[in-house]
């Protein structure tokens, strides 16, 4: 799924990286625990989270993950947006809950990641 498609499905606001909306993502992962993100995610993932601090950007950077959706109407501060822009990341914000946003993407064909043992 292209990021621009995800944006339309979610009714998202682009907070950073509008020039990269033609990137594609293969799966999504919804989580507020960055330790779980480190354990299960790789680079072609759309991360949905309610966390808006620098830890999210630093975690994403470690995984070469560059597409993040902030849920529940939360907005990262300018420092987070500046760092994301510097790292060429796409940040989007939505008013939906984590559950609703994940469901909308799933309903439109974007699956979640597969965890070994499933």
mmCIF file of C-alpha atoms in Angstrom:
data_model
loop_
_atom_site.group_PDB
_atom_site.id
_atom_site.type_symbol
_atom_site.label_atom_id
_atom_site.label_comp_id
_atom_site.label_asym_id
_atom_site.label_seq_id
_atom_site.Cartn_x
_atom_site.Cartn_y
_atom_site.Cartn_z
ATOM 1 C CA UNK A 1 0.000 0.000 0.000
ATOM 2 C CA UNK A 2 1.288 3.444 -0.842
ATOM 3 C CA UNK A 3 1.537 5.901 2.024
ATOM 4 C CA UNK A 4 -0.782 8.275 0.175
ATOM 5 C CA UNK A 5 -3.425 5.529 0.176
ATOM 6 C CA UNK A 6 -2.975 5.016 3.917
ATOM 7 C CA UNK A 7 -3.299 8.765 4.409
ATOM 8 C CA UNK A 8 -6.613 8.808 2.550
ATOM 9 C CA UNK A 9 -7.989 5.776 4.375
ATOM 10 C CA UNK A 10 -7.094 7.255 7.758
ATOM 11 C CA UNK A 11 -7.954 10.855 6.931
ATOM 12 C CA UNK A 12 -4.477 11.637 8.220
ATOM 13 C CA UNK A 13 -2.645 14.925 8.470
ATOM 14 C CA UNK A 14 0.938 14.867 7.200
ATOM 15 C CA UNK A 15 3.283 16.227 9.869
ATOM 16 C CA UNK A 16 6.542 15.564 8.029
ATOM 17 C CA UNK A 17 7.713 14.008 4.786
ATOM 18 C CA UNK A 18 4.926 14.826 2.342
ATOM 19 C CA UNK A 19 7.457 14.420 -0.475
ATOM 20 C CA UNK A 20 7.755 10.693 0.364
ATOM 21 C CA UNK A 21 4.078 9.735 0.102
ATOM 22 C CA UNK A 22 4.763 7.439 -2.880
ATOM 23 C CA UNK A 23 6.641 5.021 -0.629
ATOM 24 C CA UNK A 24 5.014 1.667 -0.157
ATOM 25 C CA UNK A 25 4.530 -0.314 3.013
ATOM 26 C CA UNK A 26 3.957 -4.049 3.108
ATOM 27 C CA UNK A 27 2.506 -4.456 6.605
ATOM 28 C CA UNK A 28 1.597 -2.433 9.688
ATOM 29 C CA UNK A 29 2.452 -2.722 13.370
ATOM 30 C CA UNK A 30 0.483 -0.991 16.109
ATOM 31 C CA UNK A 31 2.219 -0.548 19.427
ATOM 32 C CA UNK A 32 3.199 1.891 22.161
ATOM 33 C CA UNK A 33 6.076 -0.246 23.458
ATOM 34 C CA UNK A 34 9.261 0.562 21.570
ATOM 35 C CA UNK A 35 10.840 -2.628 22.925
ATOM 36 C CA UNK A 36 8.200 -4.590 20.988
ATOM 37 C CA UNK A 37 8.871 -2.489 17.900
ATOM 38 C CA UNK A 38 12.563 -3.383 18.169
ATOM 39 C CA UNK A 39 11.701 -7.060 18.557
ATOM 40 C CA UNK A 40 9.229 -7.457 15.699
ATOM 41 C CA UNK A 41 9.538 -4.738 13.057
ATOM 42 C CA UNK A 42 11.651 -4.168 9.966
ATOM 43 C CA UNK A 43 11.898 -1.437 7.345
ATOM 44 C CA UNK A 44 8.752 -1.843 5.170
ATOM 45 C CA UNK A 45 6.380 -1.399 8.080
ATOM 46 C CA UNK A 46 3.921 1.368 8.829
ATOM 47 C CA UNK A 47 4.164 1.965 12.570
ATOM 48 C CA UNK A 48 1.082 3.203 14.400
ATOM 49 C CA UNK A 49 1.667 4.494 17.914
ATOM 50 C CA UNK A 50 0.416 6.865 20.568
ATOM 51 C CA UNK A 51 3.925 7.784 21.671
ATOM 52 C CA UNK A 52 5.161 11.098 20.338
ATOM 53 C CA UNK A 53 8.586 11.463 21.921
ATOM 54 C CA UNK A 54 12.098 11.269 20.467
ATOM 55 C CA UNK A 55 12.341 7.606 21.463
ATOM 56 C CA UNK A 56 9.955 6.749 18.624
ATOM 57 C CA UNK A 57 12.154 8.446 16.036
ATOM 58 C CA UNK A 58 15.344 6.927 17.466
ATOM 59 C CA UNK A 59 13.765 3.462 17.506
ATOM 60 C CA UNK A 60 12.579 3.884 13.920
ATOM 61 C CA UNK A 61 16.031 5.059 12.879
ATOM 62 C CA UNK A 62 17.631 1.913 14.327
ATOM 63 C CA UNK A 63 15.328 -0.242 12.176
ATOM 64 C CA UNK A 64 15.469 1.877 9.000
ATOM 65 C CA UNK A 65 11.743 2.320 9.538
ATOM 66 C CA UNK A 66 10.605 5.604 8.086
ATOM 67 C CA UNK A 67 6.802 5.694 8.217
ATOM 68 C CA UNK A 68 4.959 6.536 11.434
ATOM 69 C CA UNK A 69 1.334 7.346 12.244
ATOM 70 C CA UNK A 70 0.518 9.019 15.559
ATOM 71 C CA UNK A 71 -2.952 8.133 16.821
ATOM 72 C CA UNK A 72 -5.526 9.599 19.253
ATOM 73 C CA UNK A 73 -4.958 13.134 17.983
ATOM 74 C CA UNK A 74 -1.489 13.273 19.529
ATOM 75 C CA UNK A 75 1.090 15.488 17.898
ATOM 76 C CA UNK A 76 4.853 15.306 18.336
ATOM 77 C CA UNK A 77 6.723 18.456 19.310
ATOM 78 C CA UNK A 78 8.874 20.473 16.907
ATOM 79 C CA UNK A 79 12.068 18.676 17.918
ATOM 80 C CA UNK A 80 10.559 15.300 16.981
ATOM 81 C CA UNK A 81 9.282 16.658 13.642
ATOM 82 C CA UNK A 82 12.643 18.288 12.901
ATOM 83 C CA UNK A 83 14.538 15.053 13.551
ATOM 84 C CA UNK A 84 12.048 13.061 11.469
ATOM 85 C CA UNK A 85 12.460 15.481 8.590
ATOM 86 C CA UNK A 86 16.243 15.232 8.882
ATOM 87 C CA UNK A 87 15.944 11.421 8.724
ATOM 88 C CA UNK A 88 13.536 11.626 5.740
ATOM 89 C CA UNK A 89 10.709 10.037 7.705
ATOM 90 C CA UNK A 90 7.007 10.382 7.053
ATOM 91 C CA UNK A 91 4.987 11.370 10.099
ATOM 92 C CA UNK A 92 1.212 11.423 9.991
ATOM 93 C CA UNK A 93 -1.342 12.198 12.652
ATOM 94 C CA UNK A 94 -4.869 10.846 12.986
ATOM 95 C CA UNK A 95 -7.704 11.371 15.439
ATOM 96 C CA UNK A 96 -8.592 7.664 15.480
ATOM 97 C CA UNK A 97 -7.660 5.401 18.353
ATOM 98 C CA UNK A 98 -4.914 2.866 17.766
ATOM 99 C CA UNK A 99 -7.579 0.162 17.406
ATOM 100 C CA UNK A 100 -9.683 2.127 14.918
ATOM 101 C CA UNK A 101 -6.728 3.175 12.759
ATOM 102 C CA UNK A 102 -5.398 -0.385 12.650
ATOM 103 C CA UNK A 103 -8.840 -1.699 11.731
ATOM 104 C CA UNK A 104 -9.281 0.786 8.912
ATOM 105 C CA UNK A 105 -5.948 -0.180 7.373
ATOM 106 C CA UNK A 106 -6.632 -3.899 7.791
ATOM 107 C CA UNK A 107 -10.095 -3.544 6.259
ATOM 108 C CA UNK A 108 -8.462 -1.934 3.228
ATOM 109 C CA UNK A 109 -5.890 -4.670 2.694
ATOM 110 C CA UNK A 110 -2.886 -3.774 4.840
ATOM 111 C CA UNK A 111 -2.085 -6.749 7.053
ATOM 112 C CA UNK A 112 -0.214 -6.796 10.324
ATOM 113 C CA UNK A 113 3.257 -8.231 10.692
ATOM 114 C CA UNK A 114 3.705 -11.957 11.173
ATOM 115 C CA UNK A 115 5.361 -12.899 14.418
ATOM 116 C CA UNK A 116 7.388 -16.104 14.435
ATOM 117 C CA UNK A 117 5.490 -18.902 16.074
ATOM 118 C CA UNK A 118 2.126 -17.681 14.726
#
